[in-house]
Amino acid sequence: MIEAFREVPAMSCEQFTRIANLLFTLANQLSTAAYQNVQQACLITEIKQAEKTLQERDKKHRELLEGLNDAAYRMSLPDGKYEYVSQAAKNVFGYDSKSWLNNPQLISTIIHPDFIDYFKQKWAELISGSVFKSYEYTLIQTWKT
Amino acid sequence: MSAKSTYEELEQRIKELKKEKSDFKRSRDALKKRILSLTHPLKDDGNIVFEDLFNINDIQCIQDEFAKATGVASIITNIDGTPITTPSNFCRLCKDIIRKTENGLSNCFKSDAMIGRFNPAGPTIQPCMSGGLWDAGAGITIGGKHIANWLIGQVRDELQSEDKMMAYAREIGSD
């Protein structure tokens, strides 16, 4: 026992205090790293959950729209590019959703000549920010009877 | 008329002021962390343990190198004093004698739990409640929740004596 006691390193109080202060700094750094790790993990979990919820909601909306007999679409402005066109577009307009999505100018090529001025005017109003509840015009359909 | 300060007195005053500045900075940092933990509380901290947050092999490596570089013993424990890491640089007195007895080991765990308790103001430095050697500890926290203790020590100065150590050996039933 006495021999083992004599083997214990001797150290001044000042030196030991300095080492203890270093320990305190390291422990604080570990605490900060741990806190940041947990916060990041929580954030990632929240983002994943939000993405999942969004995907589920998107799927539900899509299913609802695809079940309608009326055509539904979403268009970005001012480029007039279709972002979504429902399947019923084929029955309503005579062109399937793929045709609309691939050709943003399709509407201008199939509008009836009597409605070209009306279409231009409404399009200009739409671009300037005036959105009306409904638009009424005639299209030239492609299918044969 | 007041006496002019000596060079030694001025030097001492400078040391005191430096220490005050250091203590102030430490308190300010502790307050900042407290504010952070209050304004951004962890949502689910019920089951968070040290081992989930760190690679224990890396922590062991840091602890081993720290002990080797500074010449002190070191260990990281749970808040109740039970070890998480393998002890680094433990002296024969603690490792092979005191901790080999049931009472000695129990006292070591109690001491580790006490010295490693969370103290935002600075490290806890005091004689070990088991063998009486100098120990120091700092709490590791997460968002204000104390999850582990980092302890160092097993060094002596004039405070410890062979007589006291022999008396403690008898108390814990060690030869």
mmCIF file of N, CA, C and O in Angstrom, chain A residues 46-104:
data_model
loop_
_atom_site.group_PDB
_atom_site.id
_atom_site.type_symbol
_atom_site.label_atom_id
_atom_site.label_comp_id
_atom_site.label_asym_id
_atom_site.label_seq_id
_atom_site.Cartn_x
_atom_site.Cartn_y
_atom_site.Cartn_z
ATOM 1 N N GLU A 46 -37.486 16.055 -38.707
ATOM 2 C CA GLU A 46 -38.638 16.923 -39.001
ATOM 3 C C GLU A 46 -38.792 17.133 -40.509
ATOM 4 O O GLU A 46 -39.901 17.090 -41.040
ATOM 5 N N ILE A 47 -37.659 17.378 -41.187
ATOM 6 C CA ILE A 47 -37.707 17.610 -42.644
ATOM 7 C C ILE A 47 -38.223 16.351 -43.348
ATOM 8 O O ILE A 47 -39.076 16.429 -44.240
ATOM 9 N N LYS A 48 -37.708 15.192 -42.949
ATOM 10 C CA LYS A 48 -38.146 13.931 -43.566
ATOM 11 C C LYS A 48 -39.640 13.717 -43.354
ATOM 12 O O LYS A 48 -40.355 13.293 -44.255
ATOM 13 N N GLN A 49 -40.103 14.023 -42.144
ATOM 14 C CA GLN A 49 -41.512 13.852 -41.823
ATOM 15 C C GLN A 49 -42.367 14.801 -42.665
ATOM 16 O O GLN A 49 -43.421 14.402 -43.193
ATOM 17 N N ALA A 50 -41.890 16.042 -42.803
ATOM 18 C CA ALA A 50 -42.625 17.042 -43.595
ATOM 19 C C ALA A 50 -42.687 16.614 -45.066
ATOM 20 O O ALA A 50 -43.723 16.749 -45.719
ATOM 21 N N GLU A 51 -41.570 16.087 -45.568
ATOM 22 C CA GLU A 51 -41.533 15.622 -46.961
ATOM 23 C C GLU A 51 -42.515 14.473 -47.174
ATOM 24 O O GLU A 51 -43.218 14.417 -48.176
ATOM 25 N N LYS A 52 -42.535 13.579 -46.218
ATOM 26 C CA LYS A 52 -43.439 12.421 -46.300
ATOM 27 C C LYS A 52 -44.906 12.889 -46.306
ATOM 28 O O LYS A 52 -45.720 12.424 -47.122
ATOM 29 N N THR A 53 -45.208 13.822 -45.397
ATOM 30 C CA THR A 53 -46.571 14.357 -45.311
ATOM 31 C C THR A 53 -46.959 15.039 -46.623
ATOM 32 O O THR A 53 -48.067 14.866 -47.130
ATOM 33 N N LEU A 54 -46.013 15.799 -47.164
ATOM 34 C CA LEU A 54 -46.241 16.515 -48.410
ATOM 35 C C LEU A 54 -46.500 15.540 -49.560
ATOM 36 O O LEU A 54 -47.413 15.747 -50.376
ATOM 37 N N GLN A 55 -45.715 14.485 -49.617
ATOM 38 C CA GLN A 55 -45.878 13.482 -50.677
ATOM 39 C C GLN A 55 -47.243 12.797 -50.576
ATOM 40 O O GLN A 55 -47.918 12.577 -51.577
ATOM 41 N N GLU A 56 -47.636 12.484 -49.338
ATOM 42 C CA GLU A 56 -48.937 11.832 -49.126
ATOM 43 C C GLU A 56 -50.078 12.750 -49.553
ATOM 44 O O GLU A 56 -51.037 12.320 -50.198
ATOM 45 N N ARG A 57 -49.931 14.042 -49.176
ATOM 46 C CA ARG A 57 -50.963 15.020 -49.509
ATOM 47 C C ARG A 57 -51.044 15.213 -51.036
ATOM 48 O O ARG A 57 -52.127 15.277 -51.615
ATOM 49 N N ASP A 58 -49.873 15.270 -51.664
ATOM 50 C CA ASP A 58 -49.781 15.440 -53.110
ATOM 51 C C ASP A 58 -50.457 14.267 -53.830
ATOM 52 O O ASP A 58 -51.179 14.444 -54.802
ATOM 53 N N LYS A 59 -50.205 13.079 -53.290
ATOM 54 C CA LYS A 59 -50.776 11.862 -53.880
ATOM 55 C C LYS A 59 -52.309 11.907 -53.800
ATOM 56 O O LYS A 59 -53.018 11.587 -54.766
ATOM 57 N N LYS A 60 -52.817 12.344 -52.645
ATOM 58 C CA LYS A 60 -54.269 12.421 -52.437
ATOM 59 C C LYS A 60 -54.892 13.415 -53.409
ATOM 60 O O LYS A 60 -55.932 13.152 -54.016
ATOM 61 N N HIS A 61 -54.257 14.583 -53.533
ATOM 62 C CA HIS A 61 -54.774 15.605 -54.453
ATOM 63 C C HIS A 61 -54.773 15.098 -55.886
ATOM 64 O O HIS A 61 -55.716 15.309 -56.639
ATOM 65 N N ARG A 62 -53.705 14.419 -56.250
ATOM 66 C CA ARG A 62 -53.573 13.905 -57.605
ATOM 67 C C ARG A 62 -54.677 12.868 -57.893
ATOM 68 O O ARG A 62 -55.316 12.889 -58.946
ATOM 69 N N GLU A 63 -54.894 11.989 -56.920
ATOM 70 C CA GLU A 63 -55.935 10.959 -57.076
ATOM 71 C C GLU A 63 -57.310 11.598 -57.247
ATOM 72 O O GLU A 63 -58.127 11.160 -58.062
ATOM 73 N N LEU A 64 -57.513 12.667 -56.463
ATOM 74 C CA LEU A 64 -58.794 13.381 -56.525
ATOM 75 C C LEU A 64 -58.984 14.013 -57.913
ATOM 76 O O LEU A 64 -60.042 13.881 -58.533
ATOM 77 N N LEU A 65 -57.947 14.674 -58.407
ATOM 78 C CA LEU A 65 -58.016 15.346 -59.709
ATOM 79 C C LEU A 65 -58.169 14.347 -60.856
ATOM 80 O O LEU A 65 -58.908 14.583 -61.807
ATOM 81 N N GLU A 66 -57.461 13.214 -60.724
ATOM 82 C CA GLU A 66 -57.518 12.217 -61.798
ATOM 83 C C GLU A 66 -58.899 11.553 -61.883
ATOM 84 O O GLU A 66 -59.261 10.993 -62.916
ATOM 85 N N GLY A 67 -59.668 11.619 -60.803
ATOM 86 C CA GLY A 67 -60.992 11.007 -60.787
ATOM 87 C C GLY A 67 -62.078 11.918 -61.377
ATOM 88 O O GLY A 67 -63.216 11.505 -61.565
ATOM 89 N N LEU A 68 -61.712 13.178 -61.642
ATOM 90 C CA LEU A 68 -62.713 14.127 -62.147
ATOM 91 C C LEU A 68 -62.950 13.945 -63.648
ATOM 92 O O LEU A 68 -62.056 13.539 -64.380
ATOM 93 N N ASN A 69 -64.177 14.282 -64.108
ATOM 94 C CA ASN A 69 -64.461 14.280 -65.549
ATOM 95 C C ASN A 69 -64.002 15.592 -66.185
ATOM 96 O O ASN A 69 -63.785 15.662 -67.388
ATOM 97 N N ASP A 70 -63.885 16.635 -65.353
ATOM 98 C CA ASP A 70 -63.410 17.931 -65.864
ATOM 99 C C ASP A 70 -61.880 17.927 -65.903
ATOM 100 O O ASP A 70 -61.236 17.263 -65.085
ATOM 101 N N ALA A 71 -61.356 18.685 -66.861
ATOM 102 C CA ALA A 71 -59.893 18.788 -66.951
ATOM 103 C C ALA A 71 -59.389 19.816 -65.932
ATOM 104 O O ALA A 71 -60.028 20.855 -65.728
ATOM 105 N N ALA A 72 -58.273 19.496 -65.326
ATOM 106 C CA ALA A 72 -57.660 20.440 -64.369
ATOM 107 C C ALA A 72 -56.190 20.591 -64.736
ATOM 108 O O ALA A 72 -55.550 19.635 -65.169
ATOM 109 N N TYR A 73 -55.696 21.829 -64.587
ATOM 110 C CA TYR A 73 -54.277 22.008 -64.888
ATOM 111 C C TYR A 73 -53.686 23.084 -63.985
ATOM 112 O O TYR A 73 -54.403 23.883 -63.385
ATOM 113 N N ARG A 74 -52.353 23.057 -63.921
ATOM 114 C CA ARG A 74 -51.635 24.107 -63.188
ATOM 115 C C ARG A 74 -50.588 24.653 -64.155
ATOM 116 O O ARG A 74 -49.836 23.913 -64.771
ATOM 117 N N MET A 75 -50.601 25.987 -64.256
ATOM 118 C CA MET A 75 -49.717 26.626 -65.234
ATOM 119 C C MET A 75 -48.840 27.672 -64.544
ATOM 120 O O MET A 75 -49.306 28.382 -63.652
ATOM 121 N N SER A 76 -47.573 27.723 -64.938
ATOM 122 C CA SER A 76 -46.705 28.764 -64.372
ATOM 123 C C SER A 76 -46.741 29.991 -65.285
ATOM 124 O O SER A 76 -46.897 29.869 -66.508
ATOM 125 N N LEU A 77 -46.645 31.163 -64.666
ATOM 126 C CA LEU A 77 -46.668 32.422 -65.431
ATOM 127 C C LEU A 77 -45.346 33.153 -65.222
ATOM 128 O O LEU A 77 -44.743 33.018 -64.160
ATOM 129 N N PRO A 78 -44.842 33.908 -66.168
ATOM 130 C CA PRO A 78 -45.523 34.308 -67.421
ATOM 131 C C PRO A 78 -45.225 33.372 -68.593
ATOM 132 O O PRO A 78 -45.703 33.635 -69.704
ATOM 133 N N ASP A 79 -44.440 32.297 -68.386
ATOM 134 C CA ASP A 79 -44.048 31.478 -69.540
ATOM 135 C C ASP A 79 -45.174 30.589 -70.063
ATOM 136 O O ASP A 79 -45.092 30.065 -71.174
ATOM 137 N N GLY A 80 -46.253 30.444 -69.287
ATOM 138 C CA GLY A 80 -47.405 29.660 -69.734
ATOM 139 C C GLY A 80 -47.124 28.170 -69.809
ATOM 140 O O GLY A 80 -47.819 27.427 -70.500
ATOM 141 N N LYS A 81 -46.114 27.734 -69.075
ATOM 142 C CA LYS A 81 -45.750 26.322 -69.125
ATOM 143 C C LYS A 81 -46.653 25.524 -68.181
ATOM 144 O O LYS A 81 -46.843 25.916 -67.031
ATOM 145 N N TYR A 82 -47.183 24.389 -68.718
ATOM 146 C CA TYR A 82 -48.048 23.553 -67.874
ATOM 147 C C TYR A 82 -47.201 22.708 -66.928
ATOM 148 O O TYR A 82 -46.257 22.046 -67.371
ATOM 149 N N GLU A 83 -47.559 22.753 -65.674
ATOM 150 C CA GLU A 83 -46.832 21.951 -64.682
ATOM 151 C C GLU A 83 -47.582 20.654 -64.396
ATOM 152 O O GLU A 83 -46.994 19.668 -64.007
ATOM 153 N N TYR A 84 -48.882 20.733 -64.558
ATOM 154 C CA TYR A 84 -49.712 19.542 -64.361
ATOM 155 C C TYR A 84 -50.954 19.649 -65.235
ATOM 156 O O TYR A 84 -51.564 20.720 -65.317
ATOM 157 N N VAL A 85 -51.298 18.561 -65.872
ATOM 158 C CA VAL A 85 -52.565 18.512 -66.640
ATOM 159 C C VAL A 85 -53.201 17.159 -66.334
ATOM 160 O O VAL A 85 -52.543 16.119 -66.446
ATOM 161 N N SER A 86 -54.443 17.165 -65.913
ATOM 162 C CA SER A 86 -55.086 15.904 -65.519
ATOM 163 C C SER A 86 -55.449 15.051 -66.747
ATOM 164 O O SER A 86 -55.506 15.546 -67.880
ATOM 165 N N GLN A 87 -55.707 13.774 -66.477
ATOM 166 C CA GLN A 87 -55.972 12.814 -67.561
ATOM 167 C C GLN A 87 -57.219 13.155 -68.368
ATOM 168 O O GLN A 87 -57.312 12.848 -69.560
ATOM 169 N N ALA A 88 -58.200 13.811 -67.689
ATOM 170 C CA ALA A 88 -59.454 14.140 -68.376
ATOM 171 C C ALA A 88 -59.255 15.131 -69.521
ATOM 172 O O ALA A 88 -60.177 15.345 -70.332
ATOM 173 N N ALA A 89 -58.069 15.744 -69.628
ATOM 174 C CA ALA A 89 -57.789 16.705 -70.705
ATOM 175 C C ALA A 89 -58.022 16.075 -72.079
ATOM 176 O O ALA A 89 -58.457 16.739 -73.020
ATOM 177 N N LYS A 90 -57.729 14.791 -72.170
ATOM 178 C CA LYS A 90 -57.896 14.082 -73.450
ATOM 179 C C LYS A 90 -59.363 14.128 -73.910
ATOM 180 O O LYS A 90 -59.666 14.394 -75.076
ATOM 181 N N ASN A 91 -60.277 13.865 -72.964
ATOM 182 C CA ASN A 91 -61.707 13.852 -73.308
ATOM 183 C C ASN A 91 -62.267 15.257 -73.516
ATOM 184 O O ASN A 91 -63.136 15.467 -74.347
ATOM 185 N N VAL A 92 -61.756 16.212 -72.724
ATOM 186 C CA VAL A 92 -62.312 17.569 -72.797
ATOM 187 C C VAL A 92 -61.770 18.333 -73.997
ATOM 188 O O VAL A 92 -62.513 18.960 -74.742
ATOM 189 N N PHE A 93 -60.441 18.301 -74.197
ATOM 190 C CA PHE A 93 -59.821 19.103 -75.265
ATOM 191 C C PHE A 93 -59.451 18.308 -76.516
ATOM 192 O O PHE A 93 -59.166 18.885 -77.558
ATOM 193 N N GLY A 94 -59.350 16.995 -76.368
ATOM 194 C CA GLY A 94 -58.919 16.186 -77.501
ATOM 195 C C GLY A 94 -57.420 15.956 -77.551
ATOM 196 O O GLY A 94 -56.906 15.326 -78.465
ATOM 197 N N TYR A 95 -56.717 16.509 -76.605
ATOM 198 C CA TYR A 95 -55.257 16.309 -76.518
ATOM 199 C C TYR A 95 -54.921 15.778 -75.115
ATOM 200 O O TYR A 95 -55.423 16.325 -74.117
ATOM 201 N N ASP A 96 -54.087 14.773 -75.072
ATOM 202 C CA ASP A 96 -53.785 14.192 -73.745
ATOM 203 C C ASP A 96 -52.825 15.079 -72.935
ATOM 204 O O ASP A 96 -52.259 16.044 -73.475
ATOM 205 N N SER A 97 -52.688 14.742 -71.695
ATOM 206 C CA SER A 97 -51.891 15.586 -70.782
ATOM 207 C C SER A 97 -50.437 15.717 -71.257
ATOM 208 O O SER A 97 -49.817 16.777 -71.107
ATOM 209 N N LYS A 98 -49.904 14.673 -71.862
ATOM 210 C CA LYS A 98 -48.524 14.705 -72.337
ATOM 211 C C LYS A 98 -48.339 15.790 -73.407
ATOM 212 O O LYS A 98 -47.336 16.520 -73.410
ATOM 213 N N SER A 99 -49.342 15.896 -74.315
ATOM 214 C CA SER A 99 -49.263 16.905 -75.381
ATOM 215 C C SER A 99 -49.213 18.314 -74.788
ATOM 216 O O SER A 99 -48.463 19.177 -75.257
ATOM 217 N N TRP A 100 -50.015 18.532 -73.764
ATOM 218 C CA TRP A 100 -50.053 19.856 -73.111
ATOM 219 C C TRP A 100 -48.739 20.152 -72.379
ATOM 220 O O TRP A 100 -48.206 21.253 -72.445
ATOM 221 N N LEU A 101 -48.259 19.134 -71.693
ATOM 222 C CA LEU A 101 -47.034 19.329 -70.909
ATOM 223 C C LEU A 101 -45.838 19.581 -71.827
ATOM 224 O O LEU A 101 -44.948 20.359 -71.497
ATOM 225 N N ASN A 102 -45.808 18.924 -72.993
ATOM 226 C CA ASN A 102 -44.660 19.068 -73.892
ATOM 227 C C ASN A 102 -44.730 20.309 -74.777
ATOM 228 O O ASN A 102 -43.733 20.711 -75.354
ATOM 229 N N ASN A 103 -45.912 20.882 -74.887
ATOM 230 C CA ASN A 103 -46.062 22.008 -75.804
ATOM 231 C C ASN A 103 -46.837 23.163 -75.156
ATOM 232 O O ASN A 103 -48.064 23.226 -75.238
ATOM 233 N N PRO A 104 -46.133 24.093 -74.544
ATOM 234 C CA PRO A 104 -46.814 25.206 -73.855
ATOM 235 C C PRO A 104 -47.623 26.085 -74.808
ATOM 236 O O PRO A 104 -48.546 26.779 -74.382
#
